[in-house]
Amino acid sequence: MTATTKDYVTLHFIVWIWGFTAILGLLISIPSVEIVWYRTMLAFMALGVMLHFRRHNFQLGYKEVLKILGTGFIIAAHWILFFAAARVSTASVCLAGMATCSLWTSFIEPWVNKRKIKIFEVVLGLVVIAGLYVIFRFQFNHALGLLMAVVSAMLSALFSVINGQLTKKHGPYMITFYEMLGAFLGTSLFFPIYMTFFAADGQLNLMPTAMDWFYLSILALVCTVYAFSVSVELMKRISAFVVNLTVNLEPVYGIILAVLIFGDKEKMDPGFYWGTLIILASVLIYPVINKRYKRKALEVDNLR
């Protein structure tokens, strides 16, 4: 099937939705850990109902279920750091750190799949470090938020690589269901540590306001369940290369939305935008170079 203009517009809309998640994290009044707890609970419940009515078999095997639940723990840590990064800094700083995700993948994937690291990936990784240095130099008061966002991006890259292996055995909807369940359980198990060392007054805040429930529903149903299912559907007609290239625009859309919604709060010194531009340039050029690398490698193999 050939992709239509509508498909590409829909893909950009999905990426725009993902860019909106950091903003939702700021609009919701309850803390980051509680946000993740509600997000994952609502997501796995919604997916469970959907899969039940579609008559999916939930039995994947004991070991496989444990593996997917464990991946959900990584997702929980990623989301907690993601929302916390936006809280301690700004949505723009958070999204700038998340822009390192695809480059983290370029290092983690060879390690997991036991293949050689490509030299140009190392060079691009150094360019990202240069961009982060520029941001640290001019926006050092947001260093903690940026660091948390970068670690969050690393965890995102890790579970993405793991998901790449899981999809060879299981359907994406079933994987997401168990991962959201695992993320919910992981967040719940983290509560005692959270209350002891991090929570205000050592108490959980599990009392969302009416507006919080509205934003949480968008976060769980639109940004998680809907966006994921539509992206999978689009990959039937759009290549993975084009999808991943477009997803790299998430920080751009997110930063633009943050400035439009929060105004002066999201405005940074020029150094921040220069650093962000360096990171995004390296992220966006990576798929182009990688495609040429694969083409040359194929030509070499054909000559043998």
GROMACS .gro file of C-alpha atoms in nm:
model
  304
    1MET     CA    1   0.000   0.000   0.000
    2THR     CA    2   0.123   0.351  -0.088
    3ALA     CA    3   0.131   0.626   0.173
    4THR     CA    4  -0.096   0.922   0.111
    5THR     CA    5  -0.061   1.288   0.207
    6LYS     CA    6  -0.312   1.221   0.483
    7ASP     CA    7  -0.081   0.952   0.628
    8TYR     CA    8   0.211   1.194   0.651
    9VAL     CA    9  -0.006   1.464   0.807
   10THR     CA   10  -0.133   1.208   1.060
   11LEU     CA   11   0.225   1.104   1.143
   12HIS     CA   12   0.322   1.464   1.218
   13PHE     CA   13   0.007   1.496   1.429
   14ILE     CA   14   0.114   1.191   1.636
   15VAL     CA   15   0.461   1.341   1.689
   16TRP     CA   16   0.297   1.669   1.789
   17ILE     CA   17   0.093   1.475   2.048
   18TRP     CA   18   0.410   1.321   2.192
   19GLY     CA   19   0.568   1.667   2.207
   20PHE     CA   20   0.271   1.777   2.419
   21THR     CA   21   0.337   1.527   2.701
   22ALA     CA   22   0.592   1.747   2.885
   23ILE     CA   23   0.341   2.033   2.879
   24LEU     CA   24   0.068   1.808   3.024
   25GLY     CA   25   0.312   1.715   3.300
   26LEU     CA   26   0.332   2.083   3.395
   27LEU     CA   27  -0.043   2.139   3.373
   28ILE     CA   28  -0.125   1.851   3.610
   29SER     CA   29  -0.100   1.961   3.975
   30ILE     CA   30  -0.001   1.629   4.136
   31PRO     CA   31   0.372   1.531   4.150
   32SER     CA   32   0.559   1.343   3.874
   33VAL     CA   33   0.554   0.996   4.036
   34GLU     CA   34   0.180   1.015   4.096
   35ILE     CA   35   0.129   1.130   3.736
   36VAL     CA   36   0.308   0.819   3.606
   37TRP     CA   37   0.107   0.597   3.843
   38TYR     CA   38  -0.225   0.728   3.711
   39ARG     CA   39  -0.106   0.739   3.349
   40THR     CA   40   0.003   0.375   3.347
   41MET     CA   41  -0.303   0.258   3.540
   42LEU     CA   42  -0.545   0.425   3.298
   43ALA     CA   43  -0.344   0.308   2.995
   44PHE     CA   44  -0.323  -0.062   3.087
   45MET     CA   45  -0.690  -0.067   3.191
   46ALA     CA   46  -0.798   0.090   2.861
   47LEU     CA   47  -0.577  -0.146   2.660
   48GLY     CA   48  -0.702  -0.443   2.863
   49VAL     CA   49  -1.065  -0.360   2.782
   50MET     CA   50  -0.981  -0.308   2.414
   51LEU     CA   51  -0.789  -0.636   2.386
   52HIS     CA   52  -1.064  -0.823   2.573
   53PHE     CA   53  -1.333  -0.710   2.330
   54ARG     CA   54  -1.104  -0.793   2.038
   55ARG     CA   55  -1.072  -1.144   2.188
   56HIS     CA   56  -0.691  -1.137   2.219
   57ASN     CA   57  -0.517  -1.419   2.406
   58PHE     CA   58  -0.337  -1.271   2.710
   59GLN     CA   59  -0.125  -1.585   2.765
   60LEU     CA   60   0.229  -1.524   2.639
   61GLY     CA   61   0.418  -1.757   2.867
   62TYR     CA   62   0.554  -1.694   3.218
   63LYS     CA   63   0.906  -1.592   3.114
   64GLU     CA   64   0.790  -1.363   2.834
   65VAL     CA   65   0.539  -1.187   3.059
   66LEU     CA   66   0.808  -1.127   3.323
   67LYS     CA   67   1.043  -0.989   3.056
   68ILE     CA   68   0.779  -0.745   2.930
   69LEU     CA   69   0.677  -0.644   3.283
   70GLY     CA   70   1.045  -0.574   3.357
   71THR     CA   71   1.061  -0.350   3.051
   72GLY     CA   72   0.762  -0.167   3.198
   73PHE     CA   73   0.974  -0.090   3.507
   74ILE     CA   74   1.225   0.085   3.278
   75ILE     CA   75   0.941   0.280   3.114
   76ALA     CA   76   0.817   0.391   3.456
   77ALA     CA   77   1.163   0.522   3.549
   78HIS     CA   78   1.184   0.700   3.212
   79TRP     CA   79   0.850   0.876   3.257
   80ILE     CA   80   0.916   0.972   3.621
   81LEU     CA   81   1.244   1.136   3.522
   82PHE     CA   82   1.081   1.294   3.216
   83PHE     CA   83   0.805   1.471   3.409
   84ALA     CA   84   1.039   1.553   3.699
   85ALA     CA   85   1.284   1.715   3.455
   86ALA     CA   86   1.009   1.945   3.327
   87ARG     CA   87   0.911   2.030   3.685
   88VAL     CA   88   1.261   2.119   3.814
   89SER     CA   89   1.349   2.313   3.497
   90THR     CA   90   1.115   2.385   3.205
   91ALA     CA   91   0.941   2.185   2.932
   92SER     CA   92   1.192   2.323   2.678
   93VAL     CA   93   1.495   2.204   2.879
   94CYS     CA   94   1.328   1.863   2.926
   95LEU     CA   95   1.263   1.825   2.554
   96ALA     CA   96   1.617   1.937   2.468
   97GLY     CA   97   1.756   1.655   2.681
   98MET     CA   98   1.511   1.407   2.525
   99ALA     CA   99   1.650   1.500   2.183
  100THR     CA  100   1.947   1.274   2.266
  101CYS     CA  101   1.725   0.962   2.259
  102SER     CA  102   1.800   0.843   1.904
  103LEU     CA  103   2.173   0.886   1.956
  104TRP     CA  104   2.159   0.688   2.280
  105THR     CA  105   1.991   0.419   2.070
  106SER     CA  106   2.286   0.423   1.830
  107PHE     CA  107   2.511   0.311   2.116
  108ILE     CA  108   2.273   0.082   2.306
  109GLU     CA  109   2.149  -0.111   2.002
  110PRO     CA  110   2.497  -0.237   1.897
  111TRP     CA  111   2.565  -0.341   2.255
  112VAL     CA  112   2.236  -0.534   2.287
  113ASN     CA  113   2.246  -0.684   1.936
  114LYS     CA  114   2.623  -0.748   1.952
  115ARG     CA  115   2.728  -0.555   1.641
  116LYS     CA  116   3.005  -0.303   1.580
  117ILE     CA  117   2.955   0.063   1.666
  118LYS     CA  118   2.959   0.285   1.359
  119ILE     CA  119   3.223   0.561   1.362
  120PHE     CA  120   2.983   0.829   1.238
  121GLU     CA  121   2.753   0.750   1.531
  122VAL     CA  122   3.037   0.820   1.773
  123VAL     CA  123   3.106   1.151   1.597
  124LEU     CA  124   2.741   1.252   1.619
  125GLY     CA  125   2.740   1.153   1.986
  126LEU     CA  126   3.028   1.396   2.045
  127VAL     CA  127   2.833   1.667   1.862
  128VAL     CA  128   2.542   1.609   2.102
  129ILE     CA  129   2.781   1.644   2.397
  130ALA     CA  130   2.897   1.974   2.247
  131GLY     CA  131   2.536   2.091   2.227
  132LEU     CA  132   2.476   1.993   2.590
  133TYR     CA  133   2.792   2.181   2.690
  134VAL     CA  134   2.658   2.496   2.523
  135ILE     CA  135   2.329   2.460   2.715
  136PHE     CA  136   2.508   2.394   3.045
  137ARG     CA  137   2.732   2.693   2.989
  138PHE     CA  138   2.448   2.938   2.938
  139GLN     CA  139   2.169   2.767   3.138
  140PHE     CA  140   2.356   2.609   3.430
  141ASN     CA  141   2.065   2.687   3.664
  142HIS     CA  142   1.874   2.417   3.475
  143ALA     CA  143   2.155   2.158   3.494
  144LEU     CA  144   1.958   1.915   3.712
  145GLY     CA  145   1.655   1.918   3.482
  146LEU     CA  146   1.873   1.867   3.175
  147LEU     CA  147   2.063   1.581   3.339
  148MET     CA  148   1.737   1.410   3.439
  149ALA     CA  149   1.604   1.450   3.084
  150VAL     CA  150   1.921   1.300   2.933
  151VAL     CA  151   1.900   0.996   3.167
  152SER     CA  152   1.531   0.969   3.077
  153ALA     CA  153   1.629   0.969   2.708
  154MET     CA  154   1.882   0.691   2.774
  155LEU     CA  155   1.613   0.477   2.941
  156SER     CA  156   1.379   0.551   2.650
  157ALA     CA  157   1.644   0.429   2.407
  158LEU     CA  158   1.696   0.115   2.617
  159PHE     CA  159   1.332   0.007   2.624
  160SER     CA  160   1.294   0.096   2.254
  161VAL     CA  161   1.574  -0.147   2.166
  162ILE     CA  162   1.417  -0.413   2.390
  163ASN     CA  163   1.080  -0.352   2.222
  164GLY     CA  164   1.246  -0.403   1.885
  165GLN     CA  165   1.326  -0.758   1.997
  166LEU     CA  166   0.990  -0.821   2.163
  167THR     CA  167   0.791  -0.727   1.851
  168LYS     CA  168   0.950  -1.022   1.670
  169LYS     CA  169   0.754  -1.254   1.901
  170HIS     CA  170   0.446  -1.065   2.015
  171GLY     CA  171   0.191  -0.814   1.890
  172PRO     CA  172   0.256  -0.446   1.974
  173TYR     CA  173  -0.077  -0.402   2.157
  174MET     CA  174  -0.013  -0.697   2.387
  175ILE     CA  175   0.342  -0.574   2.453
  176THR     CA  176   0.210  -0.230   2.543
  177PHE     CA  177  -0.057  -0.375   2.774
  178TYR     CA  178   0.195  -0.572   2.980
  179GLU     CA  179   0.447  -0.287   2.972
  180MET     CA  180   0.191  -0.042   3.105
  181LEU     CA  181   0.097  -0.297   3.372
  182GLY     CA  182   0.467  -0.337   3.457
  183ALA     CA  183   0.515   0.040   3.470
  184PHE     CA  184   0.215   0.068   3.702
  185LEU     CA  185   0.351  -0.206   3.931
  186GLY     CA  186   0.702  -0.056   3.919
  187THR     CA  187   0.572   0.286   4.019
  188SER     CA  188   0.366   0.130   4.300
  189LEU     CA  189   0.672  -0.055   4.433
  190PHE     CA  190   0.870   0.271   4.419
  191PHE     CA  191   0.617   0.447   4.646
  192PRO     CA  192   0.784   0.351   4.982
  193ILE     CA  193   1.123   0.483   4.865
  194TYR     CA  194   0.958   0.788   4.714
  195MET     CA  195   0.771   0.873   5.034
  196THR     CA  196   1.083   0.823   5.247
  197PHE     CA  197   1.326   1.035   5.047
  198PHE     CA  198   1.146   1.249   4.788
  199ALA     CA  199   0.776   1.315   4.856
  200ALA     CA  200   0.670   1.638   5.020
  201ASP     CA  201   0.599   1.572   5.390
  202GLY     CA  202   0.650   1.202   5.316
  203GLN     CA  203   0.299   1.174   5.175
  204LEU     CA  204   0.156   1.067   4.841
  205ASN     CA  205  -0.071   1.306   4.654
  206LEU     CA  206  -0.326   1.077   4.492
  207MET     CA  207  -0.608   1.330   4.488
  208PRO     CA  208  -0.619   1.482   4.138
  209THR     CA  209  -0.844   1.779   4.076
  210ALA     CA  210  -1.117   1.770   3.813
  211MET     CA  211  -0.881   1.936   3.564
  212ASP     CA  212  -0.607   1.689   3.658
  213TRP     CA  213  -0.837   1.400   3.564
  214PHE     CA  214  -0.900   1.570   3.230
  215TYR     CA  215  -0.528   1.611   3.158
  216LEU     CA  216  -0.447   1.261   3.289
  217SER     CA  217  -0.710   1.113   3.056
  218ILE     CA  218  -0.550   1.292   2.759
  219LEU     CA  219  -0.206   1.173   2.869
  220ALA     CA  220  -0.312   0.809   2.908
  221LEU     CA  221  -0.567   0.765   2.630
  222VAL     CA  222  -0.446   1.009   2.363
  223CYS     CA  223  -0.069   1.035   2.420
  224THR     CA  224  -0.024   0.668   2.513
  225VAL     CA  225  -0.296   0.436   2.380
  226TYR     CA  226  -0.414   0.631   2.073
  227ALA     CA  227  -0.078   0.767   1.956
  228PHE     CA  228   0.091   0.429   1.984
  229SER     CA  229  -0.181   0.237   1.799
  230VAL     CA  230  -0.198   0.491   1.515
  231SER     CA  231   0.182   0.495   1.474
  232VAL     CA  232   0.178   0.116   1.437
  233GLU     CA  233  -0.099   0.141   1.178
  234LEU     CA  234   0.093   0.404   0.979
  235MET     CA  235   0.401   0.181   0.959
  236LYS     CA  236   0.204  -0.045   0.725
  237ARG     CA  237   0.237   0.230   0.461
  238ILE     CA  238   0.528   0.448   0.577
  239SER     CA  239   0.882   0.314   0.615
  240ALA     CA  240   1.042   0.291   0.958
  241PHE     CA  241   1.313   0.534   0.838
  242VAL     CA  242   1.058   0.808   0.764
  243VAL     CA  243   0.871   0.742   1.089
  244ASN     CA  244   1.188   0.764   1.301
  245LEU     CA  245   1.306   1.074   1.116
  246THR     CA  246   0.975   1.245   1.187
  247VAL     CA  247   0.972   1.138   1.553
  248ASN     CA  248   1.302   1.325   1.594
  249LEU     CA  249   1.099   1.643   1.547
  250GLU     CA  250   0.916   1.583   1.877
  251PRO     CA  251   1.144   1.821   2.075
  252VAL     CA  252   1.095   2.093   1.811
  253TYR     CA  253   0.715   2.067   1.826
  254GLY     CA  254   0.724   2.043   2.206
  255ILE     CA  255   0.946   2.349   2.255
  256ILE     CA  256   0.729   2.555   2.015
  257LEU     CA  257   0.413   2.448   2.202
  258ALA     CA  258   0.575   2.522   2.539
  259VAL     CA  259   0.669   2.876   2.434
  260LEU     CA  260   0.318   2.937   2.294
  261ILE     CA  261   0.142   2.804   2.606
  262PHE     CA  262   0.371   2.917   2.889
  263GLY     CA  263   0.522   3.226   2.727
  264ASP     CA  264   0.796   3.404   2.924
  265LYS     CA  265   0.844   3.109   3.159
  266GLU     CA  266   0.979   2.902   2.869
  267LYS     CA  267   1.198   3.174   2.719
  268MET     CA  268   1.569   3.102   2.756
  269ASP     CA  269   1.900   3.273   2.690
  270PRO     CA  270   2.022   3.249   2.327
  271GLY     CA  271   2.280   2.988   2.434
  272PHE     CA  272   2.002   2.742   2.516
  273TYR     CA  273   1.859   2.764   2.165
  274TRP     CA  274   2.204   2.737   2.005
  275GLY     CA  275   2.274   2.424   2.209
  276THR     CA  276   1.933   2.280   2.126
  277LEU     CA  277   1.989   2.355   1.757
  278ILE     CA  278   2.321   2.166   1.767
  279ILE     CA  279   2.153   1.863   1.928
  280LEU     CA  280   1.860   1.862   1.686
  281ALA     CA  281   2.092   1.901   1.385
  282SER     CA  282   2.290   1.594   1.490
  283VAL     CA  283   1.970   1.398   1.557
  284LEU     CA  284   1.811   1.489   1.224
  285ILE     CA  285   2.125   1.422   1.019
  286TYR     CA  286   2.180   1.078   1.177
  287PRO     CA  287   1.911   0.891   0.979
  288VAL     CA  288   2.035   1.049   0.653
  289ILE     CA  289   2.395   0.939   0.711
  290ASN     CA  290   2.283   0.598   0.833
  291LYS     CA  291   2.079   0.541   0.518
  292ARG     CA  292   2.380   0.623   0.299
  293TYR     CA  293   2.598   0.397   0.514
  294LYS     CA  294   2.360   0.104   0.464
  295ARG     CA  295   2.343   0.172   0.089
  296LYS     CA  296   2.723   0.167   0.055
  297ALA     CA  297   2.745  -0.147   0.268
  298LEU     CA  298   2.492  -0.315   0.037
  299GLU     CA  299   2.689  -0.209  -0.272
  300VAL     CA  300   3.007  -0.356  -0.121
  301ASP     CA  301   2.829  -0.684  -0.047
  302ASN     CA  302   2.696  -0.701  -0.406
  303LEU     CA  303   3.050  -0.659  -0.544
  304ARG     CA  304   3.179  -0.955  -0.346
   0.00000   0.00000   0.00000
